XYZ file of C-alpha atoms in Angstrom:
674
model
C 188.412 57.420 170.042
C 185.888 58.847 167.570
C 182.767 61.016 167.324
C 180.491 58.099 168.160
C 182.052 57.185 171.483
C 179.701 57.349 174.516
C 179.693 60.397 176.703
C 181.691 59.967 179.852
C 180.969 61.199 183.330
C 183.887 63.605 183.011
C 182.410 65.279 179.924
C 178.994 65.570 181.622
C 180.687 67.159 184.619
C 182.467 69.643 182.352
C 179.171 70.640 180.750
C 177.517 71.197 184.132
C 180.485 73.298 185.202
C 180.265 75.282 181.958
C 176.560 75.916 182.575
C 177.144 77.187 186.094
C 180.085 79.410 185.178
C 178.553 80.983 182.073
C 175.209 81.483 183.821
C 177.013 83.132 186.702
C 178.921 85.402 184.316
C 175.716 86.429 182.581
C 173.900 87.204 185.846
C 176.935 89.087 187.149
C 177.081 91.173 183.983
C 173.352 91.881 184.159
C 173.525 92.897 187.836
C 176.553 95.103 187.126
C 174.742 96.862 184.314
C 171.587 97.143 186.416
C 173.588 98.648 189.252
C 175.250 101.130 186.887
C 171.972 102.471 185.522
C 168.913 100.833 187.141
C 166.589 103.399 185.663
C 167.496 102.433 182.125
C 165.917 99.002 182.534
C 162.764 100.337 184.262
C 161.982 102.633 181.346
C 162.470 100.049 178.600
C 159.302 99.495 176.530
C 157.503 96.156 176.115
C 159.094 95.746 172.665
C 162.489 95.385 174.357
C 161.329 92.598 176.652
C 159.624 90.775 173.779
C 162.806 90.944 171.679
C 164.900 89.818 174.647
C 162.672 86.790 175.123
C 162.751 86.015 171.383
C 166.573 86.220 171.381
C 166.797 83.606 174.145
C 164.189 81.390 172.462
C 165.984 81.614 169.110
C 169.299 80.582 170.671
C 167.691 77.651 172.434
C 168.039 75.778 169.125
C 171.132 77.228 167.390
C 172.327 75.770 164.101
C 176.124 75.762 163.913
C 177.566 74.761 160.585
C 178.209 70.973 160.613
C 181.580 69.906 161.945
C 182.854 73.404 162.635
C 184.407 75.082 165.631
C 182.938 77.652 167.970
C 184.225 80.545 165.878
C 181.909 79.359 163.112
C 178.661 79.478 165.139
C 176.084 82.001 163.889
C 173.638 82.756 166.678
C 170.142 83.791 165.512
C 169.866 86.088 168.546
C 172.136 88.664 166.880
C 169.267 90.135 164.873
C 167.401 90.937 168.121
C 170.416 92.200 170.087
C 171.563 94.323 167.131
C 168.092 95.878 166.983
C 168.275 96.546 170.734
C 171.661 98.240 170.463
C 170.361 100.463 167.655
C 167.270 101.487 169.617
C 168.198 101.383 173.329
C 171.988 101.214 173.552
C 174.814 98.913 174.547
C 173.935 97.923 178.123
C 170.473 96.427 177.458
C 171.742 94.657 174.337
C 174.755 93.183 176.137
C 172.643 91.725 178.946
C 170.382 89.927 176.482
C 173.299 88.729 174.377
C 175.142 87.219 177.339
C 172.056 85.277 178.419
C 171.480 84.095 174.835
C 175.109 82.979 174.475
C 174.812 81.052 177.730
C 171.705 79.248 176.513
C 173.346 78.467 173.170
C 176.504 77.194 174.857
C 174.527 74.815 177.035
C 172.509 73.554 174.083
C 175.678 72.940 172.021
C 177.562 71.465 174.990
C 180.397 73.940 174.754
C 183.249 73.990 177.224
C 183.779 77.054 179.411
C 186.581 78.256 177.124
C 184.415 77.937 174.042
C 181.494 79.748 175.670
C 183.749 82.593 176.796
C 185.288 82.692 173.326
C 181.832 83.020 171.749
C 180.716 85.628 174.298
C 183.775 87.794 173.632
C 183.065 87.793 169.900
C 179.512 89.026 170.400
C 180.515 91.558 173.030
C 183.018 92.986 170.561
C 180.411 93.111 167.798
C 177.826 94.883 169.936
C 180.468 97.254 171.282
C 181.588 98.233 167.796
C 178.006 98.829 166.664
C 177.277 100.892 169.794
C 180.437 102.933 169.184
C 179.298 103.821 165.672
C 175.896 104.926 167.022
C 177.529 106.909 169.828
C 179.972 108.707 167.538
C 177.103 109.672 165.226
C 174.907 110.617 168.210
C 172.194 108.526 166.612
C 169.296 106.242 167.395
C 167.214 104.707 164.636
C 164.008 106.683 164.007
C 160.441 105.569 163.492
C 160.550 106.793 159.934
C 164.155 106.148 158.837
C 165.766 108.218 156.145
C 168.915 107.727 154.047
C 171.109 108.754 156.996
C 169.538 106.047 159.151
C 170.113 103.465 156.413
C 173.753 104.473 155.975
C 174.449 104.428 159.706
C 172.719 101.052 160.093
C 174.988 99.610 157.380
C 178.022 101.181 159.077
C 177.037 99.706 162.443
C 176.477 96.272 160.891
C 179.869 96.434 159.169
C 181.514 97.380 162.458
C 179.728 94.490 164.207
C 180.992 91.987 161.595
C 184.550 93.350 161.562
C 184.879 93.353 165.352
C 183.355 89.893 165.819
C 185.604 88.174 163.268
C 188.680 90.098 164.412
C 188.218 88.669 167.900
C 187.652 85.202 166.398
C 190.910 85.483 164.425
C 192.865 86.554 167.505
C 191.384 83.685 169.514
C 192.389 81.177 166.836
C 195.935 82.428 166.934
C 196.100 82.316 170.729
C 194.700 78.776 170.902
C 196.669 77.495 167.846
C 193.389 76.361 166.329
C 193.983 75.011 162.816
C 192.474 77.277 160.224
C 189.953 75.479 158.024
C 187.990 78.252 156.412
C 187.948 78.044 152.646
C 186.662 81.003 150.698
C 183.296 79.468 149.894
C 182.643 78.659 153.552
C 183.612 82.187 154.633
C 181.171 83.633 152.100
C 178.356 81.499 153.584
C 179.252 82.777 157.079
C 179.257 86.386 155.971
C 176.004 86.042 154.047
C 174.208 84.437 157.003
C 175.489 87.038 159.460
C 174.586 89.945 157.179
C 171.110 88.516 156.588
C 170.415 88.298 160.320
C 171.745 91.794 161.019
C 169.660 93.211 158.173
C 166.524 92.004 159.956
C 167.178 94.358 162.892
C 165.733 97.568 161.353
C 162.685 95.620 160.191
C 162.151 94.335 163.744
C 162.234 97.875 165.087
C 159.741 99.073 162.503
C 157.437 96.166 163.367
C 157.782 97.033 167.055
C 156.763 100.626 166.341
C 153.615 99.411 164.609
C 152.736 96.709 167.155
C 155.002 94.606 169.402
C 152.606 91.716 168.792
C 154.110 91.417 165.301
C 157.584 90.611 166.634
C 157.113 86.837 167.208
C 156.434 86.506 163.475
C 160.112 87.354 162.969
C 161.072 83.885 164.205
C 159.941 82.500 160.838
C 162.377 84.784 159.000
C 165.135 83.903 161.482
C 164.423 80.210 160.947
C 164.643 80.683 157.154
C 168.052 82.356 157.491
C 169.213 79.541 159.771
C 168.121 76.919 157.255
C 169.877 78.778 154.465
C 173.127 78.942 156.420
C 172.828 75.313 157.484
C 172.103 74.154 153.928
C 175.166 76.039 152.680
C 177.286 74.419 155.380
C 175.960 70.925 154.723
C 176.425 71.336 150.986
C 180.014 72.467 151.469
C 180.653 69.705 154.000
C 179.252 67.036 151.671
C 181.826 68.063 149.093
C 184.658 67.790 151.618
C 183.724 64.718 153.674
C 183.819 61.069 152.688
C 180.293 59.658 152.951
C 181.392 56.162 154.022
C 183.877 56.945 156.801
C 183.022 60.516 157.793
C 186.657 61.518 157.302
C 187.698 64.522 155.214
C 188.165 63.652 151.542
C 190.770 64.443 148.889
C 189.317 67.891 148.274
C 189.590 68.770 151.962
C 193.194 67.547 152.030
C 194.143 69.674 149.035
C 192.494 72.726 150.596
C 194.331 72.170 153.879
C 197.694 71.687 152.172
C 197.208 74.894 150.176
C 196.684 76.993 153.308
C 199.544 79.013 154.692
C 200.301 77.748 158.158
C 203.209 78.217 160.551
C 206.665 77.907 159.048
C 207.204 74.308 160.114
C 207.763 71.099 158.214
C 204.785 68.886 157.441
C 204.647 65.286 156.285
C 202.051 63.588 154.116
C 201.686 59.852 154.714
C 199.731 57.981 152.034
C 198.433 54.548 153.073
C 197.191 51.877 150.702
C 195.702 48.750 152.258
C 197.311 45.520 151.043
C 195.093 42.794 149.593
C 191.899 44.646 150.449
C 190.130 43.236 147.410
C 190.281 39.757 148.927
C 187.971 40.994 151.710
C 185.402 42.106 149.141
C 185.724 38.805 147.301
C 185.490 36.635 150.416
C 183.020 38.545 152.614
C 181.228 40.845 150.170
C 181.350 44.566 149.477
C 179.240 45.362 152.542
C 181.875 43.830 154.778
C 184.549 45.709 152.841
C 182.775 49.001 153.489
C 182.491 48.218 157.200
C 186.176 47.353 157.304
C 187.076 50.690 155.689
C 184.965 52.520 158.274
C 186.724 50.688 161.120
C 190.142 51.362 159.617
C 189.184 55.045 159.435
C 188.174 55.043 163.117
C 191.418 53.370 164.151
C 193.558 55.768 162.134
C 191.689 58.772 163.537
C 192.281 57.480 167.067
C 195.982 56.904 166.400
C 196.920 60.460 165.384
C 196.932 63.671 167.446
C 194.040 66.120 167.091
C 196.168 68.634 165.234
C 196.848 66.137 162.408
C 194.436 65.421 159.571
C 193.250 61.924 158.597
C 191.752 61.668 155.110
C 190.186 58.999 152.944
C 191.349 59.592 149.376
C 189.125 56.939 147.833
C 188.944 53.164 147.550
C 191.307 51.694 150.123
C 193.650 54.695 150.171
C 193.982 56.935 153.220
C 196.292 59.830 154.018
C 197.568 61.481 157.182
C 198.831 65.063 157.116
C 201.207 65.370 160.070
C 201.766 69.008 160.936
C 204.541 68.675 163.519
C 207.455 66.639 162.211
C 211.163 67.247 162.422
C 212.325 65.255 159.422
C 212.187 61.843 157.774
C 212.946 59.967 161.004
C 210.045 61.647 162.782
C 207.699 60.872 159.875
C 208.837 57.248 159.896
C 207.956 56.971 163.578
C 204.455 58.203 162.780
C 204.180 55.616 159.995
C 205.344 52.856 162.327
C 202.760 53.972 164.881
C 200.044 53.753 162.217
C 201.110 50.259 161.117
C 201.096 49.170 164.757
C 197.582 50.586 165.174
C 196.401 48.534 162.178
C 198.184 45.368 163.301
C 195.392 44.154 165.592
C 192.824 42.068 163.663
C 189.438 43.548 162.774
C 186.568 41.205 163.715
C 184.273 40.972 160.668
C 181.191 38.754 160.968
C 183.014 36.517 163.419
C 186.128 36.346 161.220
C 189.285 38.204 162.337
C 190.637 40.118 159.331
C 194.310 41.059 159.262
C 195.082 44.423 157.662
C 198.456 45.748 156.568
C 199.234 48.902 154.632
C 201.997 50.222 152.413
C 202.879 53.778 153.411
C 204.580 56.417 151.292
C 205.942 59.540 152.978
C 206.619 62.942 151.431
C 207.954 65.899 153.405
C 206.753 69.447 152.825
C 208.526 72.600 153.854
C 208.425 76.125 152.505
C 205.944 76.888 149.715
C 205.849 73.558 147.856
C 202.347 72.954 146.556
C 200.084 70.194 147.816
C 199.676 68.517 144.416
C 203.426 67.883 144.232
C 203.445 66.562 147.791
C 200.614 64.139 147.002
C 202.406 62.860 143.887
C 205.600 62.320 145.853
C 203.781 60.439 148.622
C 202.032 58.256 146.039
C 205.339 57.567 144.319
C 206.903 56.547 147.637
C 203.924 54.306 148.412
C 204.319 52.425 145.131
C 208.038 52.151 145.806
C 207.240 50.530 149.166
C 204.921 48.036 147.467
C 207.480 47.177 144.804
C 210.181 46.602 147.411
C 207.860 44.622 149.653
C 208.425 47.136 152.485
C 205.743 48.784 154.576
C 207.235 52.283 154.543
C 209.183 54.313 151.980
C 210.213 57.977 152.165
C 210.385 60.209 149.129
C 213.444 62.411 149.302
C 216.194 64.073 147.293
C 218.261 60.892 147.531
C 215.606 58.831 145.764
C 216.764 57.728 142.291
C 213.768 59.345 140.594
C 214.001 62.627 142.497
C 216.989 64.313 140.852
C 216.310 67.797 139.428
C 217.052 66.569 135.907
C 214.532 63.742 136.132
C 211.922 65.931 137.774
C 212.277 68.402 134.903
C 211.993 65.579 132.385
C 208.904 64.276 134.178
C 207.294 67.723 134.093
C 207.975 67.973 130.356
C 206.490 64.521 129.792
C 203.357 65.372 131.764
C 202.915 68.551 129.713
C 203.444 66.612 126.459
C 200.793 64.045 127.352
C 198.262 66.843 127.834
C 198.762 68.009 124.259
C 197.204 66.589 121.135
C 198.720 63.166 120.235
C 199.689 64.531 116.846
C 202.298 66.865 118.370
C 203.158 65.385 121.776
C 206.378 63.795 120.481
C 205.392 60.291 121.653
C 206.212 57.728 118.953
C 206.096 53.948 118.915
C 208.671 51.663 117.340
C 207.939 48.021 116.606
C 210.435 45.165 116.798
C 209.502 41.912 115.024
C 209.283 38.619 116.887
C 210.351 35.629 114.762
C 209.193 32.031 115.127
C 212.446 30.054 115.317
C 211.041 26.863 113.803
C 209.642 28.540 110.656
C 211.424 31.884 110.512
C 208.124 33.714 110.086
C 207.107 36.944 111.804
C 204.579 36.033 114.497
C 204.225 39.410 116.140
C 205.865 42.648 117.182
C 206.679 44.367 120.440
C 205.725 48.022 120.749
C 208.605 50.070 122.154
C 208.219 53.629 123.344
C 210.225 56.644 122.171
C 209.820 60.327 122.919
C 211.132 63.119 120.737
C 211.886 65.760 123.343
C 212.008 69.297 121.889
C 215.405 69.991 123.520
C 216.922 66.643 124.525
C 216.200 64.826 121.295
C 215.112 61.183 121.244
C 214.566 59.806 124.758
C 214.828 56.013 124.934
C 212.381 53.676 126.664
C 214.673 52.847 129.594
C 215.079 56.461 130.691
C 211.460 57.268 129.933
C 210.086 54.429 132.034
C 212.599 55.037 134.821
C 211.259 58.589 135.151
C 207.538 57.896 134.673
C 206.953 54.517 136.324
C 207.140 55.629 139.994
C 204.603 58.426 139.331
C 200.956 58.781 138.243
C 202.231 59.949 134.838
C 202.837 56.279 134.009
C 199.131 55.613 133.747
C 198.717 58.513 131.315
C 201.608 57.170 129.271
C 200.192 53.635 129.181
C 196.816 54.968 128.074
C 198.506 56.918 125.264
C 200.435 53.825 124.113
C 197.397 51.545 124.199
C 195.380 54.013 122.137
C 198.001 54.101 119.394
C 198.816 50.383 119.385
C 195.184 49.263 119.091
C 194.588 51.804 116.331
C 197.669 50.441 114.526
C 196.411 46.855 114.914
C 193.164 47.926 113.261
C 195.120 49.523 110.386
C 197.216 46.367 109.832
C 194.078 44.274 109.907
C 192.406 46.510 107.321
C 195.508 46.179 105.120
C 195.151 42.380 105.410
C 198.483 42.032 107.200
C 197.290 41.273 110.743
C 200.018 41.194 113.376
C 199.965 40.515 117.086
C 201.434 43.406 119.116
C 202.818 43.202 122.654
C 202.594 46.234 124.974
C 204.344 46.649 128.331
C 202.174 47.673 131.273
C 203.519 48.793 134.631
C 202.792 47.853 138.217
C 200.846 51.080 138.613
C 198.542 50.184 135.704
C 197.829 46.715 137.068
C 197.406 48.008 140.606
C 194.738 50.505 139.514
C 192.824 47.830 137.626
C 191.134 50.147 135.107
C 193.577 49.054 132.387
C 191.266 46.085 131.698
C 188.310 48.404 131.115
C 190.371 50.586 128.795
C 191.595 47.616 126.752
C 188.044 46.269 126.377
C 186.774 49.649 125.212
C 189.589 50.149 122.683
C 189.205 46.671 121.190
C 185.475 47.226 120.861
C 185.806 50.690 119.305
C 188.435 49.614 116.732
C 186.851 46.177 116.124
C 190.157 44.411 116.809
C 190.128 40.732 117.887
C 191.477 40.367 121.410
C 194.022 37.713 120.372
C 195.944 40.359 118.396
C 196.862 42.234 121.587
C 199.304 40.948 124.192
C 200.265 42.664 127.426
C 203.670 42.185 129.011
C 204.045 42.375 132.778
C 207.131 42.120 134.951
C 207.699 40.151 138.119
C 208.276 43.387 140.009
C 204.711 44.373 139.070
C 203.459 41.159 140.628
C 205.292 41.890 143.870
C 203.502 45.248 144.267
C 200.175 43.639 145.202
C 199.838 40.047 143.915
C 196.134 39.673 144.703
C 195.077 42.877 143.000
C 197.327 42.236 140.000
C 195.981 38.695 139.703
C 192.441 40.059 139.570
C 193.353 42.476 136.768
C 195.199 40.009 134.556
C 192.514 37.365 135.113
C 189.981 39.814 133.666
C 192.264 40.433 130.695
C 192.753 36.718 130.144
C 188.994 36.137 130.128
C 188.705 38.791 127.435
C 191.135 36.812 125.280
C 194.127 39.149 125.728
C 197.344 37.145 126.073
C 199.605 37.845 129.055
C 203.384 37.564 128.820
C 205.745 37.502 131.818
C 208.610 39.806 130.838
C 212.205 39.696 132.114
C 211.683 36.187 133.415
C 214.305 35.056 135.923
C 215.201 38.507 137.239
C 212.410 38.836 139.836
C 211.072 36.771 142.716
C 208.796 33.739 143.162
C 208.945 32.999 139.429
C 207.822 29.357 139.663
C 204.878 30.329 141.832
C 203.819 32.921 139.261
C 204.081 30.428 136.412
C 201.807 28.074 138.293
C 199.164 30.571 139.445
C 198.895 33.180 136.719
C 196.966 32.899 133.426
C 200.070 33.341 131.248
C 200.574 32.484 127.602
C 204.332 33.057 127.329
C 207.493 33.905 129.211
C 210.202 36.182 127.862
C 213.758 35.203 128.717
C 215.641 38.261 129.867
C 218.302 39.572 127.483
C 220.924 39.472 130.239
C 220.901 35.639 129.946
C 220.471 35.466 126.159
C 223.352 37.830 125.312
C 225.875 35.728 127.170
C 224.665 32.212 126.393
C 227.135 31.729 123.475
C 230.105 32.278 125.792
C 228.835 31.586 129.301
C 227.814 28.018 130.066
C 225.839 29.143 133.092
C 223.719 31.551 131.038
C 223.161 28.861 128.424
C 222.040 26.393 131.096
C 219.583 28.946 132.537
C 218.111 29.663 129.087
C 217.675 25.940 128.341
C 216.041 25.391 131.736
C 213.570 28.214 131.220
C 212.667 26.925 127.749
C 212.097 23.409 129.101
C 210.009 24.686 131.994
C 207.857 26.836 129.721
C 207.344 23.977 127.288
C 206.262 21.598 130.053
C 203.682 24.172 131.238
C 202.337 24.774 127.742
C 203.769 28.297 127.485
C 205.682 29.944 124.654
C 209.295 30.877 125.379
C 210.499 34.082 123.680
C 214.158 35.120 123.838
C 215.070 38.817 123.889
C 218.369 40.301 122.765
C 219.242 37.864 119.934
C 222.043 39.692 118.134
C 224.011 37.028 116.269
C 223.536 33.800 114.369
C 225.314 31.664 116.973
C 222.767 32.626 119.623
C 219.969 32.053 117.120
C 221.155 28.507 116.458
C 221.629 27.743 120.163
C 218.059 28.839 120.850
C 216.804 26.653 118.000
C 218.652 23.679 119.402
C 217.142 24.296 122.838
C 213.617 24.378 121.377
C 212.886 28.064 121.953
C 209.669 29.137 120.271
C 210.423 32.722 119.194
C 213.102 35.390 119.361
C 213.560 39.092 118.836
C 216.672 41.183 118.502
C 218.983 42.988 116.140
C 219.909 39.781 114.379
C 216.700 40.200 112.405
C 215.701 43.842 112.802
C 215.995 46.867 114.987
C 212.840 48.508 116.353
C 211.321 50.743 113.676
C 208.285 52.993 113.122
C 205.134 51.437 111.685
C 205.775 52.790 108.171
C 209.305 51.313 108.048
C 207.998 48.042 109.464
C 205.601 47.738 106.519
C 208.524 48.145 104.100
C 210.608 45.665 106.077
C 207.841 43.079 105.983
C 207.663 43.490 102.200
C 211.369 42.629 101.861
C 211.631 39.976 104.545
C 211.862 36.289 103.699
C 211.671 33.643 106.432
C 214.996 32.172 107.484
C 215.460 28.904 109.365
C 218.304 28.306 111.789
C 219.789 25.607 109.513
C 220.245 28.117 106.703
C 223.262 30.389 106.809
C 222.578 34.051 106.792
C 222.487 35.459 103.236
C 222.579 38.946 101.818
C 218.774 38.897 101.339
C 218.218 39.012 105.078
C 217.861 42.649 106.148
C 221.043 43.928 107.747
C 220.872 45.030 111.327
């Protein structure tokens, strides 16, 4: 199931079999070489036997890089066997290397295939080095000159090239997934070169006195520690400390690699209502639950797929062998089934569900785009109340035109706010009983360099399903709070309402941003109001409730926008810390002619009044509607009957001309025309 599972009798049997087979191969190779040239071994000096013993001792405690495959093992014995091949030839070096590989394989519990794989790499390296020496008709001298140095470097280069060529061929033959980023490959090469460079020094020490050779183990140990430190440092940057799974960086590196020309799928999982576990059982229990979820996900996917923890309660699975959306959906359903069994936590069974977004990758599409698409699909699943959603060309936000618009918007938000084209218009909200301006709603516009003015509906439709929405909300909040400070300095304080999306509330950091902005601009919290929609509540009610509760405690008013068009409205009115509800314009526009719409509007106003909430009507465009709202007891209204949305400078002029108008007074020429 995972790395911590107990060793089974079958695995112990495999290791014993590996020991017997590899030991037999080594002895057979040694006997074969002995039979070929028995005199060669009898004439070998004591220095050879000391280095042979040191090679075996060094490999008795090998240090493979953490979490890596057999092709990544750097055996310390190579410095001794390389010295032997330079001084006494291929046959003596090969015998020692095979015995050392056998010892290392047993110590690292390698299978027979892995041990043979490792042996072939080192045989190839020694053979290439011996070939260089043979072609040059050369053995290293007691007092080496420049020719000896050049040939030693050539032999070392041949050793490295041959060893890693065999490793690459073996990976291809065994379909082993390639996970060798550039930094990791540099650490491999540096460690190997450092060990090989010790070989001439060992031979010089042997010429002086073979008794000096055991001191080389200290240098070998230092190289091992250096290589291991480099591996652990690299691994720490690519592995999640809590779960032991690869992290976001590892996922991005894997997605950027060129693999076989087959379709891959990225499944992004976000646990539903995870914050309630932290609240009820504590953060320690939440961490243990995340670790157990990671174990269960890792056990549910094949070995060739990658399971990743992205952060928080988000996980991802990179499926490398899918045949389309239907195949990816089956994987997602398998994952949800794996998570369906309760997790026992301190004697309490905890139910876990996840929303899963799927994005399909084929060809040369980059990993960053794939991750954005999977995240977009995941949020779509949450908004719909489904467990699984697939991002595809048939998705409403995936048309080429909208993708181009989204790319332009993302680029604009990275520029300076002074020239990004993002502008805010403000529409006044009028108290019906007094006719006075009680606030404004900030409405977003974007002056696209080619398309002209892009309205809020199209802008939000493109941005809301993507991470760009959070950047856009941050940009709007910055400008609105700064404008509130300017109005307050001009002694014309106004309350401003800002729309926030499901993505903003789901992330939760919007509360921290609002608190920081209000503090920096010295703006009272009651001058800012945030508008949320019922669809935002459906995404993750518990997490959203936590966010808006924090905002309410700060003194920021919360308005429920588009009331009546979502789900569970009465439940939200009862549970959420709201200050007002906004009646959707689809009901207000028709209330003068449609008795049903009028009845709905009156019911909402009565319900809000009984709960102590303000009722604000949107889309008031004529005096008849204005009077009907007044008769129903509506608290405030906004719409073209009083003013269109306008920039802040025009709003200041409008406020200077405006005079309050009550519903009982007929509209006069002094009221600004729409």
